[in-house]
Amino acid sequence: MSYLTTDNVRISGFAACVPKTMEDNLNLSLISGDEAKKFIESTGVRYRRIADNKTTTSDLCFHAVSKLITDLSWQKEDIDCIVFISQSADYILPATSCILQHRLGLSQETYCLDISSGCSGWVYGMSVITSLLQNGNFRKGILLAGETTLKLGSAFDKSYWPLFGDAGTATALEFIPGNKSINFHFCTDGGGFEAIIIPDGGFRNPFKPESLNYKEIEPGISRNNLHVHLNGMDVFSFAITKAPDTIKKLVSHFQLNIEEVDAFIFHQANLYMNEKIRNKLKLPANKVPYSLNKFGNTSSATIPLTLVTEWREKLMTSRQRLIACAFGVGLSWGSVYFETDKIICSNLVEI
Amino acid sequence: MYSQKRIIIIPENTLLNCCNFTLPMEADQFVKHFADQFDETDASEFRLDTIFRNIEEWSSIIALSIIAMVDEEYGVSIKGDDVRTSNTIQDLYEIVKSRL
């Protein structure tokens, strides 16, 4: 039983940053005209943003959080903790959150933590940062979640490249005594660890020259062992059963009124899969926003990115009751119920 | 020690019938559900012994919709390897049946 409640924490704002450079799946040499149209229709992904060689996830997160701190009019000395969620850190070591503490000009009295997590990362990160803040020792915190997914995969792999994009996000949170609880449910199946994996370059299979050798798996799918190997069918069969399951458990355990939920923000994996999940839960289309068409799958960034680009007006002008659900690499999945009330939601930052 | 025991041979069908508490799974119904995932290929082209990978319309998206169909119609989870190691519709049918 992996249910969790955190109290006394308010979500004060969201921001997201994407690279200006855009790729259009209709113009990819990897997939032909007809195939590309079918691909876009079924996956829902047409445009994706791609970071240049010099730009890392932490750069995208840095610009997102800088904008958010300005829009919130926060004093930097009030920020007591930052948590950085990514699987594309700046270095093997040190932790990227330490670099960001200095770059953001935060006090040396700042708690900094990196968490290696992918698609489910924002939901897990929220549980960590709200737990840190909930007793009032830390006043304000920032959760950074992002990925340069296209630096992790092969440009010659049509089962990966056209689906993914780069983004960095920031979620601002603060200790407010008595604020409405946040409810979570989490699950893990490490038995599926090979469904999404970069085989080499860690310490199980250290980098060796052969790691760079491209292998053609099938026509249109070539990659090496430093690239993500994605078993689409396994991930699909996992997600269409586990994502509805965690939301049902969250709603039932915390006795939430599903009718009163204003929006269900799913990890943006692909439209075909996400619509299966939506239909299984019998959710109305107008309560399930998508940013897939514009940004593709940006790993742990998809939930805040979707909130910033598709739900901004509602977040800024009204009270919102939201359920977010994320699933993927690990295999790891979970869901969270939270409320917001007229919060700051920065305009999308493009660099 | 086995010689002291009497071996009773139960016909396979009997065993199946007495253990199968779910609705019986009909092969022709499975073929129909399978065929429903295709837009362009005529339903008459689908039989239990059809090698589905050779159907021109076969694609990775149709593979996903087969996985979704099996989940929805039979409540059974099949994986990428189940699809990859199957050649005919019957191969998949047998996998699904064994997990009911």
Coordinates of C-alpha atoms in Angstrom, one line a residue:
Chain A
M1 CA 0.0 0.0 0.0
S2 CA 1.7 3.1 -1.2
Y3 CA -0.6 5.9 -0.4
L4 CA 0.7 9.2 1.0
T5 CA -0.8 12.5 2.2
T6 CA 1.2 15.7 2.6
D7 CA -0.3 18.7 4.4
N8 CA 0.3 22.5 4.8
V9 CA 1.8 23.0 1.3
R10 CA 0.5 25.3 -1.4
I11 CA 1.4 25.1 -5.0
S12 CA 2.2 28.7 -5.8
G13 CA 3.1 28.6 -9.5
F14 CA 4.2 26.8 -12.6
A15 CA 6.7 27.6 -15.4
A16 CA 8.1 25.8 -18.4
C17 CA 10.9 26.4 -20.8
V18 CA 11.4 24.8 -24.3
P19 CA 14.1 25.3 -26.9
K20 CA 13.0 27.6 -29.8
T21 CA 14.2 25.0 -32.4
M22 CA 11.3 23.0 -33.6
E23 CA 11.1 19.7 -35.6
D24 CA 8.1 18.8 -37.7
N25 CA 7.4 15.1 -38.0
L26 CA 6.0 15.8 -41.5
N27 CA 9.5 16.8 -42.6
L28 CA 11.5 14.0 -41.1
S29 CA 13.6 11.8 -43.4
L30 CA 13.2 9.0 -40.9
I31 CA 9.5 8.5 -41.8
S32 CA 8.0 9.0 -45.3
G33 CA 5.0 11.2 -46.2
D34 CA 2.2 8.7 -45.8
E35 CA 3.8 7.0 -42.8
A36 CA 4.3 10.4 -41.2
K37 CA 0.7 11.3 -41.6
K38 CA -0.5 8.1 -40.0
F39 CA 2.1 8.4 -37.3
I40 CA 0.9 11.9 -36.4
E41 CA -2.7 10.8 -36.5
S42 CA -2.2 7.9 -34.1
T43 CA 0.4 9.3 -31.8
G44 CA -0.8 12.9 -31.8
V45 CA 2.7 14.2 -32.0
R46 CA 3.6 16.6 -34.8
Y47 CA 6.0 19.2 -33.5
R48 CA 8.8 18.7 -31.0
R49 CA 11.4 21.1 -29.6
I50 CA 15.0 20.1 -29.7
A51 CA 17.8 21.6 -27.6
D52 CA 21.1 22.5 -29.3
N53 CA 24.4 20.8 -28.3
K54 CA 25.2 23.4 -25.7
T55 CA 21.9 23.4 -23.9
T56 CA 21.1 20.9 -21.1
T57 CA 18.1 20.1 -19.1
S58 CA 19.4 22.3 -16.3
D59 CA 19.6 25.3 -18.7
L60 CA 15.9 24.8 -19.6
C61 CA 15.0 24.5 -15.9
F62 CA 17.1 27.5 -15.0
H63 CA 15.2 29.7 -17.4
A64 CA 11.8 28.3 -16.3
V65 CA 12.6 28.9 -12.6
S66 CA 14.1 32.4 -13.2
K67 CA 10.9 33.5 -14.9
L68 CA 8.8 31.9 -12.2
I69 CA 10.7 33.6 -9.3
T70 CA 10.3 37.0 -11.0
D71 CA 6.6 36.4 -11.7
L72 CA 6.0 35.3 -8.1
S73 CA 8.0 38.3 -6.8
W74 CA 9.8 35.7 -4.5
Q75 CA 12.9 36.7 -2.5
K76 CA 15.6 34.2 -3.3
E77 CA 16.7 34.0 0.3
D78 CA 13.3 32.5 1.2
I79 CA 13.9 29.5 -1.0
D80 CA 15.1 26.8 1.3
C81 CA 15.1 23.7 -0.9
I82 CA 15.3 22.7 -4.6
V83 CA 14.8 19.2 -6.0
F84 CA 15.9 18.4 -9.6
I85 CA 14.3 15.5 -11.4
S86 CA 15.9 14.3 -14.5
Q87 CA 17.7 11.5 -16.3
S88 CA 19.8 13.9 -18.3
A89 CA 21.9 15.5 -15.6
D90 CA 24.7 17.9 -16.5
Y91 CA 27.4 15.5 -15.2
I92 CA 27.7 12.0 -13.8
L93 CA 28.8 13.9 -10.7
P94 CA 28.3 16.4 -9.0
A95 CA 24.5 16.7 -8.6
T96 CA 22.9 19.2 -11.0
S97 CA 20.8 20.8 -8.2
C98 CA 24.1 21.9 -6.5
I99 CA 25.1 23.7 -9.7
L100 CA 21.7 25.3 -10.0
Q101 CA 21.8 26.6 -6.4
H102 CA 24.9 28.6 -7.3
R103 CA 23.7 29.6 -10.7
L104 CA 20.3 30.8 -9.3
G105 CA 22.1 32.8 -6.7
L106 CA 20.4 30.9 -3.8
S107 CA 21.7 31.0 -0.3
Q108 CA 24.3 28.5 0.8
E109 CA 21.7 27.5 3.4
T110 CA 19.8 25.6 0.7
Y111 CA 18.9 21.9 0.7
C112 CA 19.6 20.5 -2.8
L113 CA 18.7 17.1 -4.1
D114 CA 18.8 15.3 -7.5
I115 CA 16.4 12.5 -8.2
S116 CA 16.9 10.1 -11.1
S117 CA 13.4 9.6 -12.5
G118 CA 11.8 9.8 -15.9
C119 CA 8.1 9.8 -16.9
S120 CA 6.7 9.4 -13.4
G121 CA 9.2 11.9 -12.0
W122 CA 7.0 14.9 -11.4
V123 CA 4.6 13.0 -9.3
Y124 CA 7.4 11.4 -7.3
G125 CA 9.1 14.7 -7.0
M126 CA 6.0 16.4 -5.7
S127 CA 5.8 13.8 -2.9
V128 CA 9.4 14.6 -1.9
I129 CA 9.3 18.3 -1.9
T130 CA 5.9 18.6 -0.2
S131 CA 7.2 16.2 2.5
L132 CA 10.2 18.5 3.0
L133 CA 8.0 21.6 3.3
Q134 CA 5.0 20.3 5.2
N135 CA 6.2 20.9 8.8
G136 CA 7.3 24.5 8.2
N137 CA 11.1 24.2 8.7
F138 CA 11.6 25.0 5.1
R139 CA 9.5 27.9 3.9
K140 CA 9.7 27.8 0.1
G141 CA 10.9 25.2 -2.4
I142 CA 11.2 24.7 -6.1
L143 CA 10.7 21.4 -7.9
L144 CA 12.6 21.3 -11.2
A145 CA 11.6 18.5 -13.7
G146 CA 12.8 18.1 -17.2
E147 CA 14.6 16.1 -19.8
T148 CA 16.6 16.5 -23.0
T149 CA 15.0 13.3 -24.3
L150 CA 16.5 13.8 -27.7
K151 CA 20.0 13.6 -26.3
L152 CA 19.2 10.2 -24.9
G153 CA 17.8 8.6 -28.0
S154 CA 18.9 7.8 -31.6
A155 CA 18.0 10.1 -34.4
F156 CA 17.8 7.0 -36.6
D157 CA 15.2 5.2 -34.5
K158 CA 11.7 5.9 -35.7
S159 CA 10.2 4.1 -32.7
Y160 CA 11.8 6.8 -30.4
W161 CA 12.8 10.0 -32.2
P162 CA 9.5 11.3 -33.6
L163 CA 7.8 10.9 -30.2
F164 CA 10.1 12.8 -28.0
G165 CA 11.0 16.4 -27.2
D166 CA 13.0 18.5 -24.8
A167 CA 11.7 20.7 -22.0
G168 CA 12.4 22.0 -18.5
T169 CA 9.9 23.0 -15.9
A170 CA 9.6 24.6 -12.4
T171 CA 6.9 24.2 -9.8
A172 CA 7.0 26.6 -6.8
L173 CA 5.7 25.4 -3.5
E174 CA 5.4 27.0 0.0
F175 CA 4.5 26.1 3.5
I176 CA 1.0 27.5 4.3
P177 CA -0.4 26.1 7.6
G178 CA -3.8 24.5 7.1
N179 CA -3.6 24.4 3.3
K180 CA -5.6 21.5 1.7
S181 CA -3.8 18.1 1.7
I182 CA -2.2 16.6 -1.3
N183 CA -2.9 12.9 -1.9
F184 CA -0.7 10.4 -3.7
H185 CA -0.6 6.8 -4.8
F186 CA 2.6 5.2 -6.1
C187 CA 3.6 1.9 -7.7
T188 CA 6.7 0.2 -9.1
D189 CA 7.4 -2.9 -11.2
G190 CA 11.2 -3.3 -11.5
G191 CA 10.5 -6.6 -13.3
G192 CA 9.9 -4.3 -16.4
F193 CA 13.2 -2.4 -16.0
E194 CA 14.3 -3.4 -19.6
A195 CA 11.2 -2.0 -21.3
I196 CA 12.8 1.4 -21.4
I197 CA 16.6 1.3 -20.9
I198 CA 19.9 2.7 -21.9
P199 CA 22.0 -0.5 -21.6
D200 CA 25.5 0.9 -21.5
G201 CA 27.3 3.8 -19.8
G202 CA 26.3 3.1 -16.2
F203 CA 28.2 0.9 -13.8
R204 CA 26.4 -2.4 -14.7
N205 CA 27.7 -2.2 -18.3
P206 CA 30.4 0.5 -18.3
F207 CA 31.1 2.5 -21.5
K208 CA 33.3 0.6 -23.9
P209 CA 34.2 1.5 -27.5
E210 CA 31.6 -1.0 -28.8
S211 CA 28.9 0.9 -27.0
L212 CA 29.0 3.4 -29.9
N213 CA 28.3 0.8 -32.6
Y214 CA 25.0 1.3 -34.3
K215 CA 22.8 -1.8 -34.8
E216 CA 19.9 -2.0 -37.1
I217 CA 17.1 -3.6 -35.2
E218 CA 14.7 -3.4 -38.2
P219 CA 14.4 -1.0 -41.1
G220 CA 14.1 2.5 -39.6
I221 CA 15.3 1.5 -36.2
S222 CA 19.1 1.9 -35.7
R223 CA 20.7 2.8 -32.4
N224 CA 23.6 2.0 -30.2
N225 CA 23.8 0.9 -26.6
L226 CA 24.1 4.5 -25.3
H227 CA 20.7 5.3 -26.7
V228 CA 17.3 4.6 -25.1
H229 CA 15.9 1.2 -26.2
L230 CA 12.1 1.5 -26.0
N231 CA 9.9 -1.6 -26.1
G232 CA 6.8 0.2 -27.3
M233 CA 4.5 -2.7 -27.0
D234 CA 5.4 -3.6 -23.5
V235 CA 5.1 0.0 -22.3
F236 CA 1.7 0.2 -24.0
S237 CA 0.3 -2.9 -22.4
F238 CA 1.7 -1.7 -19.0
A239 CA 0.3 1.8 -19.3
I240 CA -3.2 1.0 -20.5
T241 CA -3.8 -1.2 -17.4
K242 CA -1.7 0.5 -14.7
A243 CA -2.6 4.2 -15.3
P244 CA -6.4 3.7 -15.0
D245 CA -5.7 1.4 -12.0
T246 CA -3.7 4.0 -10.0
I247 CA -6.3 6.7 -10.6
K248 CA -9.1 4.4 -9.5
K249 CA -7.1 3.5 -6.3
L250 CA -6.3 7.2 -5.6
V251 CA -10.0 8.2 -6.0
S252 CA -11.3 5.3 -3.9
H253 CA -8.7 5.4 -1.1
F254 CA -9.0 9.2 -0.5
Q255 CA -12.8 9.2 -1.2
L256 CA -12.4 11.8 -3.9
N257 CA -15.4 12.9 -5.9
I258 CA -14.3 12.3 -9.5
E259 CA -17.1 14.4 -10.9
E260 CA -15.7 17.5 -9.1
V261 CA -12.2 17.1 -10.5
D262 CA -11.6 19.9 -13.0
A263 CA -8.9 18.3 -15.1
F264 CA -6.9 15.1 -15.4
I265 CA -3.4 15.8 -16.5
F266 CA -1.8 12.6 -17.9
H267 CA 1.8 12.1 -18.6
Q268 CA 1.9 12.9 -22.4
A269 CA 3.1 9.6 -23.8
N270 CA 1.2 9.3 -27.0
L271 CA -2.4 10.1 -28.0
Y272 CA -3.4 6.5 -28.9
M273 CA -2.3 5.2 -25.5
N274 CA -3.6 8.2 -23.5
E275 CA -7.0 8.0 -25.2
K276 CA -7.2 4.3 -24.2
I277 CA -6.5 5.4 -20.6
R278 CA -9.1 8.2 -20.8
N279 CA -11.8 5.9 -22.3
K280 CA -11.2 3.3 -19.7
L281 CA -11.8 5.8 -17.0
K282 CA -14.8 7.3 -19.0
L283 CA -13.4 10.8 -18.6
P284 CA -14.9 13.6 -20.8
A285 CA -12.4 14.9 -23.4
N286 CA -12.7 18.5 -22.2
K287 CA -11.2 17.5 -18.8
V288 CA -8.1 15.8 -20.3
P289 CA -5.8 18.4 -21.9
Y290 CA -3.0 17.5 -24.4
S291 CA 0.2 19.3 -25.3
L292 CA 1.5 16.3 -27.2
N293 CA 0.9 17.8 -30.7
K294 CA 3.2 20.7 -29.9
F295 CA 5.9 19.2 -27.7
G296 CA 5.7 15.4 -27.9
N297 CA 6.8 13.3 -24.8
T298 CA 9.1 15.3 -22.6
S299 CA 9.4 12.8 -19.9
S300 CA 9.0 14.2 -16.3
A301 CA 8.2 17.7 -17.8
T302 CA 5.0 16.7 -19.5
I303 CA 2.6 17.4 -16.6
P304 CA 3.8 20.9 -15.7
L305 CA 4.3 21.7 -19.4
T306 CA 0.7 20.7 -20.2
L307 CA -0.6 22.8 -17.2
V308 CA 1.4 25.8 -18.4
T309 CA 0.4 25.6 -22.1
E310 CA -3.1 24.2 -21.9
W311 CA -4.6 25.1 -18.5
R312 CA -2.9 28.5 -17.8
E313 CA -6.0 30.7 -17.8
K314 CA -8.0 28.4 -15.5
L315 CA -5.1 28.1 -13.1
M316 CA -4.6 31.8 -12.9
T317 CA -8.3 32.8 -12.6
S318 CA -10.0 30.1 -10.6
R319 CA -9.8 27.3 -8.0
Q320 CA -8.8 24.0 -9.6
R321 CA -9.1 20.5 -8.4
L322 CA -6.7 18.4 -10.4
I323 CA -5.5 14.8 -10.7
A324 CA -2.2 14.1 -12.4
C325 CA -1.1 10.6 -13.4
A326 CA 2.3 9.6 -14.7
F327 CA 3.8 6.3 -15.9
G328 CA 6.9 5.0 -17.6
V329 CA 10.5 4.1 -17.2
G330 CA 11.3 1.9 -14.1
L331 CA 8.6 0.7 -14.6
S332 CA 7.2 3.3 -12.2
W333 CA 3.8 5.0 -12.0
G334 CA 1.7 7.0 -9.7
S335 CA -1.0 9.6 -9.4
V336 CA -1.7 12.7 -7.3
Y337 CA -4.7 14.8 -6.3
F338 CA -4.1 18.5 -5.5
E339 CA -5.9 21.8 -5.5
T340 CA -4.8 25.2 -6.7
D341 CA -6.4 28.6 -6.2
K342 CA -5.6 31.5 -8.6
I343 CA -1.9 30.7 -8.9
I344 CA 0.9 32.2 -10.9
C345 CA 1.4 30.4 -14.2
S346 CA 4.3 32.0 -16.2
N347 CA 4.1 32.3 -20.0
L348 CA 6.0 29.6 -21.8
V349 CA 9.7 30.5 -22.0
E350 CA 11.5 29.8 -25.3
I351 CA 15.2 30.0 -25.5
Chain B
M1 CA 6.6 -45.6 -5.5
Y2 CA 4.5 -44.5 -8.5
S3 CA 3.6 -48.1 -9.3
Q4 CA 1.4 -48.2 -6.2
K5 CA -0.7 -45.4 -7.4
R6 CA -3.5 -45.7 -9.9
I7 CA -3.1 -43.3 -12.8
I8 CA -6.3 -41.8 -14.1
I9 CA -6.2 -40.3 -17.5
I10 CA -8.6 -37.4 -17.9
P11 CA -9.4 -36.2 -21.4
E12 CA -8.0 -32.8 -22.0
N13 CA -11.4 -31.2 -22.7
T14 CA -12.9 -32.4 -19.4
L15 CA -10.1 -30.7 -17.5
L16 CA -10.5 -27.5 -19.5
N17 CA -14.2 -27.5 -18.9
C18 CA -14.0 -28.0 -15.2
C19 CA -11.3 -25.4 -14.6
N20 CA -12.6 -22.7 -16.9
F21 CA -14.9 -20.5 -14.8
T22 CA -14.8 -17.6 -17.2
L23 CA -16.9 -17.3 -20.3
P24 CA -15.8 -19.8 -22.9
M25 CA -13.5 -18.2 -25.4
E26 CA -14.5 -18.7 -28.9
A27 CA -11.9 -18.9 -31.6
D28 CA -14.0 -17.4 -34.3
Q29 CA -14.9 -14.5 -32.1
F30 CA -11.2 -13.9 -31.4
V31 CA -10.6 -13.8 -35.2
K32 CA -13.4 -11.3 -35.6
H33 CA -12.0 -9.1 -32.8
F34 CA -8.6 -9.4 -34.5
A35 CA -10.0 -8.4 -37.9
D36 CA -11.8 -5.4 -36.4
Q37 CA -8.4 -3.8 -35.7
F38 CA -7.8 -3.4 -39.4
D39 CA -9.4 -0.6 -41.5
E40 CA -8.5 -1.6 -45.1
T41 CA -8.1 -5.4 -45.0
D42 CA -11.3 -7.3 -45.7
A43 CA -12.6 -9.4 -42.8
S44 CA -12.8 -12.5 -45.0
E45 CA -9.0 -12.5 -45.2
F46 CA -8.7 -13.4 -41.5
R47 CA -8.6 -17.0 -40.4
L48 CA -7.0 -18.8 -37.4
D49 CA -4.1 -19.8 -39.6
T50 CA -3.5 -16.4 -41.1
I51 CA 0.1 -15.2 -40.7
F52 CA -0.8 -11.7 -39.5
R53 CA 2.6 -10.2 -40.1
N54 CA 2.2 -10.8 -43.8
I55 CA -1.0 -8.7 -44.0
E56 CA 0.0 -5.6 -45.9
E57 CA -1.8 -3.3 -43.5
W58 CA 0.0 -4.8 -40.5
S59 CA 1.9 -2.0 -38.5
S60 CA 3.2 -1.3 -35.1
I61 CA 0.0 0.7 -34.3
I62 CA -2.2 -2.2 -35.2
A63 CA 0.0 -4.4 -32.9
L64 CA -0.9 -1.9 -30.1
S65 CA -4.5 -2.1 -31.0
I66 CA -4.4 -5.9 -30.8
I67 CA -2.9 -5.5 -27.3
A68 CA -5.6 -3.1 -26.4
M69 CA -8.3 -5.4 -27.8
V70 CA -7.1 -8.3 -25.8
D71 CA -7.1 -6.2 -22.7
E72 CA -10.6 -4.9 -23.3
E73 CA -12.3 -8.0 -24.5
Y74 CA -10.5 -10.6 -22.4
G75 CA -8.9 -8.7 -19.5
V76 CA -5.6 -10.3 -20.4
S77 CA -2.3 -8.5 -20.6
I78 CA -0.1 -9.5 -23.5
K79 CA 3.4 -8.2 -24.1
G80 CA 5.6 -7.3 -27.1
D81 CA 7.3 -10.7 -27.0
D82 CA 3.9 -12.5 -27.2
V83 CA 3.2 -10.6 -30.4
R84 CA 6.7 -11.0 -31.8
T85 CA 6.9 -14.8 -31.2
S86 CA 3.4 -15.4 -32.6
N87 CA 3.0 -16.1 -36.3
T88 CA -0.6 -16.9 -36.8
I89 CA -3.8 -15.6 -35.2
Q90 CA -4.1 -19.0 -33.5
D91 CA -0.7 -18.6 -31.8
L92 CA -2.0 -15.4 -30.1
Y93 CA -5.3 -17.0 -29.4
E94 CA -3.6 -19.8 -27.6
I95 CA -1.6 -17.3 -25.5
V96 CA -4.7 -15.4 -24.5
K97 CA -6.6 -18.5 -23.7
S98 CA -3.9 -19.8 -21.5
R99 CA -4.0 -16.6 -19.4
L100 CA -7.8 -16.4 -19.0

